Amino acid sequence: MIYLADLLGFGCRFYDTLGLSADGAFLLLSVTLLFCAAAGYLLGSLNFAVIISKKMFGQDVREYGSHNAGFTNMKRVYGWRPALYTMAGDVGKQAVAILIGITVGAVPVMGAYVAGMFCMIGHVAPCYFGFRGGKGVLTAATLILLLDPLTFIIVFAMFALTLLLTRYVSLASMVGAFIYPAVTYYRYAGKNPFAVLFAVFVGLFIIFTHRSNIKRLFNNQESKFTFKNSEKEDK
């Protein structure tokens, strides 16, 4: 399991081992973070909802349901099996992005966060598919799970409770996005400001990607999540 303090300490020792000057260390940090950002974004742009819907059905999931390229709409339009394939792909690409960030980043924790953040951005605005992707919830959740498991448990508990009570995935996702920065601040304030700033960005970003869902919720037009088969499966 990856712990933030351990990774940050390793990064500081890495600079000492190389004997780099302040300018050299800054240059190395900048180059590695740029690489992590690029790798994360390109991986994130592999939107598996679009890929799987085209491969399995010859269709683009963005033309159906909520027009979102993510797990929930895949489940709504095509059913559980394609949705689970989508989840596996999106979780996997985020895991690979984080691994690259840890391996390449001069300060591994920063590399992991930057690669993971840009993987999430790539998922929402994939360069391979016209910059129309998903909401970024699953990629964000994977990042939190891998880098901060305890915070993930708290955030996921609130997500699950909201989903259970309302059956709105969008509302549950926004509740999680709101809780994540608060929990991170409580746990890391004064210890890891980078993690706090990152959590604030992720929370605001997820809420921003759900702006159309907010309108539908206010107008009582948002679809509720169901465990039943999709219409295509029932036919």
Tab-separated table of C-alpha atoms in Angstrom:
chain	number	residue	atom	x	y	z
A	1	MET	CA	0.000	0.000	0.000
A	2	ILE	CA	1.205	3.494	-0.853
A	3	TYR	CA	1.450	6.052	1.953
A	4	LEU	CA	1.919	9.733	1.235
A	5	ALA	CA	4.475	10.556	3.914
A	6	ASP	CA	6.692	7.630	2.916
A	7	LEU	CA	6.636	8.603	-0.738
A	8	LEU	CA	7.354	12.255	-0.029
A	9	GLY	CA	10.262	11.294	2.191
A	10	PHE	CA	11.630	9.037	-0.530
A	11	GLY	CA	11.506	11.940	-2.992
A	12	CYS	CA	13.567	14.151	-0.706
A	13	ARG	CA	16.168	11.405	-0.224
A	14	PHE	CA	16.255	10.903	-3.996
A	15	TYR	CA	17.438	14.472	-4.526
A	16	ASP	CA	20.057	14.136	-1.798
A	17	THR	CA	21.371	10.910	-3.339
A	18	LEU	CA	21.862	12.536	-6.742
A	19	GLY	CA	23.508	15.584	-5.214
A	20	LEU	CA	21.471	17.944	-7.390
A	21	SER	CA	21.505	21.706	-7.023
A	22	ALA	CA	18.246	23.539	-6.418
A	23	ASP	CA	17.999	24.444	-10.123
A	24	GLY	CA	18.808	20.893	-11.189
A	25	ALA	CA	16.235	19.466	-8.804
A	26	PHE	CA	13.567	21.892	-10.067
A	27	LEU	CA	14.348	21.004	-13.688
A	28	LEU	CA	14.181	17.277	-12.966
A	29	LEU	CA	10.930	17.685	-11.076
A	30	SER	CA	9.398	19.750	-13.896
A	31	VAL	CA	10.401	17.316	-16.640
A	32	THR	CA	9.191	14.237	-14.786
A	33	LEU	CA	5.879	15.857	-13.846
A	34	LEU	CA	5.296	16.924	-17.452
A	35	PHE	CA	5.946	13.348	-18.546
A	36	CYS	CA	3.561	12.022	-15.877
A	37	ALA	CA	0.889	14.503	-16.981
A	38	ALA	CA	1.239	13.536	-20.658
A	39	ALA	CA	1.264	9.800	-19.940
A	40	GLY	CA	-1.729	10.100	-17.619
A	41	TYR	CA	-3.742	12.125	-20.118
A	42	LEU	CA	-3.042	9.777	-23.024
A	43	LEU	CA	-3.990	6.766	-20.909
A	44	GLY	CA	-7.118	8.514	-19.662
A	45	SER	CA	-8.144	9.266	-23.240
A	46	LEU	CA	-8.593	5.517	-23.776
A	47	ASN	CA	-12.287	5.786	-22.982
A	48	PHE	CA	-13.418	2.192	-22.606
A	49	ALA	CA	-17.127	2.992	-22.720
A	50	VAL	CA	-16.701	4.282	-26.264
A	51	ILE	CA	-14.276	1.518	-27.243
A	52	ILE	CA	-16.421	-1.327	-25.890
A	53	SER	CA	-19.748	0.018	-27.203
A	54	LYS	CA	-18.237	0.282	-30.693
A	55	LYS	CA	-16.520	-3.122	-30.565
A	56	MET	CA	-19.416	-5.077	-29.052
A	57	PHE	CA	-22.425	-3.322	-30.584
A	58	GLY	CA	-21.144	-1.208	-33.470
A	59	GLN	CA	-22.574	1.837	-31.691
A	60	ASP	CA	-21.327	4.832	-29.732
A	61	VAL	CA	-22.739	4.873	-26.198
A	62	ARG	CA	-22.588	8.676	-26.280
A	63	GLU	CA	-25.544	8.639	-28.674
A	64	TYR	CA	-27.813	6.878	-26.171
A	65	GLY	CA	-29.138	7.245	-22.630
A	66	SER	CA	-27.540	10.177	-20.840
A	67	HIS	CA	-24.974	10.545	-23.686
A	68	ASN	CA	-22.223	10.016	-21.140
A	69	ALA	CA	-19.278	7.702	-21.833
A	70	GLY	CA	-19.006	6.006	-18.470
A	71	PHE	CA	-19.952	2.986	-16.380
A	72	THR	CA	-23.463	4.124	-15.387
A	73	ASN	CA	-24.623	4.893	-18.906
A	74	MET	CA	-23.075	1.671	-20.204
A	75	LYS	CA	-25.117	-0.229	-17.610
A	76	ARG	CA	-28.247	1.741	-18.503
A	77	VAL	CA	-27.903	1.232	-22.259
A	78	TYR	CA	-26.196	-2.152	-22.685
A	79	GLY	CA	-26.369	-3.941	-19.339
A	80	TRP	CA	-24.032	-5.315	-16.717
A	81	ARG	CA	-21.466	-7.215	-18.777
A	82	PRO	CA	-20.352	-4.296	-21.004
A	83	ALA	CA	-20.527	-1.982	-17.986
A	84	LEU	CA	-18.215	-4.221	-15.964
A	85	TYR	CA	-15.803	-4.432	-18.894
A	86	THR	CA	-15.842	-0.632	-18.944
A	87	MET	CA	-15.168	-0.461	-15.216
A	88	ALA	CA	-12.236	-2.865	-15.515
A	89	GLY	CA	-10.724	-0.821	-18.313
A	90	ASP	CA	-11.143	2.535	-16.588
A	91	VAL	CA	-9.809	1.258	-13.264
A	92	GLY	CA	-6.915	-0.431	-15.037
A	93	LYS	CA	-5.828	2.644	-16.982
A	94	GLN	CA	-5.808	4.713	-13.797
A	95	ALA	CA	-3.772	2.076	-11.982
A	96	VAL	CA	-1.221	2.084	-14.806
A	97	ALA	CA	-1.086	5.887	-14.785
A	98	ILE	CA	-0.387	5.925	-11.048
A	99	LEU	CA	2.285	3.262	-11.441
A	100	ILE	CA	3.973	5.382	-14.099
A	101	GLY	CA	3.767	8.424	-11.832
A	102	ILE	CA	5.380	6.563	-8.944
A	103	THR	CA	8.086	5.076	-11.142
A	104	VAL	CA	8.970	8.145	-13.203
A	105	GLY	CA	8.175	11.028	-10.858
A	106	ALA	CA	11.232	12.517	-9.133
A	107	VAL	CA	8.958	12.896	-6.097
A	108	PRO	CA	6.800	9.758	-6.434
A	109	VAL	CA	3.747	11.046	-4.571
A	110	MET	CA	3.570	14.117	-6.790
A	111	GLY	CA	4.123	12.006	-9.898
A	112	ALA	CA	1.319	9.668	-8.859
A	113	TYR	CA	-1.121	12.484	-8.166
A	114	VAL	CA	-0.288	14.367	-11.373
A	115	ALA	CA	-0.503	11.249	-13.560
A	116	GLY	CA	-3.761	10.250	-11.868
A	117	MET	CA	-5.258	13.720	-12.170
A	118	PHE	CA	-4.482	13.947	-15.884
A	119	CYS	CA	-5.798	10.424	-16.409
A	120	MET	CA	-9.083	11.670	-14.955
A	121	ILE	CA	-9.000	14.728	-17.235
A	122	GLY	CA	-8.260	12.508	-20.230
A	123	HIS	CA	-11.254	10.342	-19.364
A	124	VAL	CA	-13.521	13.405	-19.358
A	125	ALA	CA	-11.973	15.003	-22.472
A	126	PRO	CA	-10.390	12.153	-24.479
A	127	CYS	CA	-8.242	13.353	-27.369
A	128	TYR	CA	-8.992	10.139	-29.299
A	129	PHE	CA	-12.774	10.620	-29.225
A	130	GLY	CA	-13.488	14.275	-29.907
A	131	PHE	CA	-12.928	15.363	-26.288
A	132	ARG	CA	-16.319	13.929	-25.281
A	133	GLY	CA	-15.952	11.409	-22.472
A	134	GLY	CA	-17.283	10.511	-19.071
A	135	LYS	CA	-17.675	12.274	-15.735
A	136	GLY	CA	-14.374	11.131	-14.225
A	137	VAL	CA	-15.864	9.582	-11.085
A	138	LEU	CA	-14.454	6.065	-11.498
A	139	THR	CA	-10.952	7.287	-12.375
A	140	ALA	CA	-11.011	9.693	-9.416
A	141	ALA	CA	-12.226	6.942	-7.084
A	142	THR	CA	-9.461	4.602	-8.254
A	143	LEU	CA	-6.861	7.278	-7.588
A	144	ILE	CA	-8.145	7.873	-4.050
A	145	LEU	CA	-8.347	4.136	-3.368
A	146	LEU	CA	-4.763	3.447	-4.436
A	147	LEU	CA	-3.111	6.455	-2.801
A	148	ASP	CA	-5.245	6.992	0.290
A	149	PRO	CA	-7.326	3.903	1.194
A	150	LEU	CA	-8.696	5.220	4.500
A	151	THR	CA	-10.001	8.406	2.892
A	152	PHE	CA	-11.503	6.284	0.119
A	153	ILE	CA	-13.414	4.166	2.648
A	154	ILE	CA	-14.958	7.281	4.213
A	155	VAL	CA	-15.824	8.877	0.870
A	156	PHE	CA	-17.191	5.632	-0.562
A	157	ALA	CA	-19.346	5.089	2.514
A	158	MET	CA	-21.004	8.472	1.961
A	159	PHE	CA	-21.362	7.733	-1.754
A	160	ALA	CA	-22.980	4.354	-1.065
A	161	LEU	CA	-25.321	5.763	1.586
A	162	THR	CA	-26.498	8.545	-0.718
A	163	LEU	CA	-26.996	6.098	-3.584
A	164	LEU	CA	-28.916	3.709	-1.350
A	165	LEU	CA	-31.227	6.477	-0.108
A	166	THR	CA	-31.792	8.303	-3.408
A	167	ARG	CA	-30.684	5.912	-6.196
A	168	TYR	CA	-29.127	8.873	-7.968
A	169	VAL	CA	-25.549	8.030	-8.997
A	170	SER	CA	-24.916	11.655	-9.950
A	171	LEU	CA	-25.997	12.971	-6.550
A	172	ALA	CA	-23.972	10.302	-4.745
A	173	SER	CA	-20.934	11.217	-6.853
A	174	MET	CA	-21.277	14.906	-5.989
A	175	VAL	CA	-21.658	14.114	-2.297
A	176	GLY	CA	-18.435	12.117	-2.515
A	177	ALA	CA	-16.758	14.987	-4.366
A	178	PHE	CA	-17.784	17.362	-1.586
A	179	ILE	CA	-16.696	15.034	1.223
A	180	TYR	CA	-13.288	14.175	-0.272
A	181	PRO	CA	-11.616	17.602	0.248
A	182	ALA	CA	-13.104	17.900	3.734
A	183	VAL	CA	-11.767	14.508	4.838
A	184	THR	CA	-8.378	15.182	3.227
A	185	TYR	CA	-8.095	18.550	4.963
A	186	TYR	CA	-8.959	16.990	8.310
A	187	ARG	CA	-6.337	14.265	7.867
A	188	TYR	CA	-3.506	16.164	6.174
A	189	ALA	CA	-3.818	19.885	6.984
A	190	GLY	CA	-0.350	21.132	7.929
A	191	LYS	CA	1.217	17.816	6.902
A	192	ASN	CA	0.633	17.524	3.170
A	193	PRO	CA	-0.780	20.685	1.559
A	194	PHE	CA	-0.289	19.166	-1.900
A	195	ALA	CA	-2.802	16.416	-1.093
A	196	VAL	CA	-5.300	18.994	0.200
A	197	LEU	CA	-4.995	21.186	-2.907
A	198	PHE	CA	-5.343	18.138	-5.111
A	199	ALA	CA	-8.472	17.010	-3.258
A	200	VAL	CA	-10.054	20.448	-3.669
A	201	PHE	CA	-9.325	20.382	-7.403
A	202	VAL	CA	-10.747	16.878	-7.830
A	203	GLY	CA	-13.874	17.718	-5.831
A	204	LEU	CA	-14.599	20.878	-7.834
A	205	PHE	CA	-13.791	19.120	-11.108
A	206	ILE	CA	-16.217	16.259	-10.441
A	207	ILE	CA	-18.984	18.679	-9.460
A	208	PHE	CA	-18.281	20.701	-12.631
A	209	THR	CA	-18.605	17.610	-14.842
A	210	HIS	CA	-22.025	16.982	-13.268
A	211	ARG	CA	-23.445	20.421	-14.046
A	212	SER	CA	-26.012	18.974	-16.493
A	213	ASN	CA	-27.032	16.414	-13.853
A	214	ILE	CA	-27.600	19.228	-11.358
A	215	LYS	CA	-30.111	20.810	-13.746
A	216	ARG	CA	-31.892	17.500	-14.238
A	217	LEU	CA	-32.012	16.885	-10.493
A	218	PHE	CA	-33.616	20.278	-9.893
A	219	ASN	CA	-36.122	19.590	-12.680
A	220	ASN	CA	-36.817	16.069	-11.380
A	221	GLN	CA	-35.651	14.621	-14.705
A	222	GLU	CA	-32.612	12.632	-13.544
A	223	SER	CA	-32.714	8.864	-14.112
A	224	LYS	CA	-32.367	6.621	-11.074
A	225	PHE	CA	-29.951	3.705	-10.927
A	226	THR	CA	-31.442	0.238	-11.111
A	227	PHE	CA	-29.970	-3.246	-10.851
A	228	LYS	CA	-32.400	-4.537	-13.483
A	229	ASN	CA	-31.316	-5.431	-16.998
A	230	SER	CA	-31.109	-2.749	-19.640
A	231	GLU	CA	-33.815	-2.421	-22.264
A	232	LYS	CA	-31.459	-3.988	-24.826
A	233	GLU	CA	-30.932	-7.025	-22.562
A	234	ASP	CA	-34.661	-7.468	-22.048
A	235	LYS	CA	-35.360	-7.593	-25.777
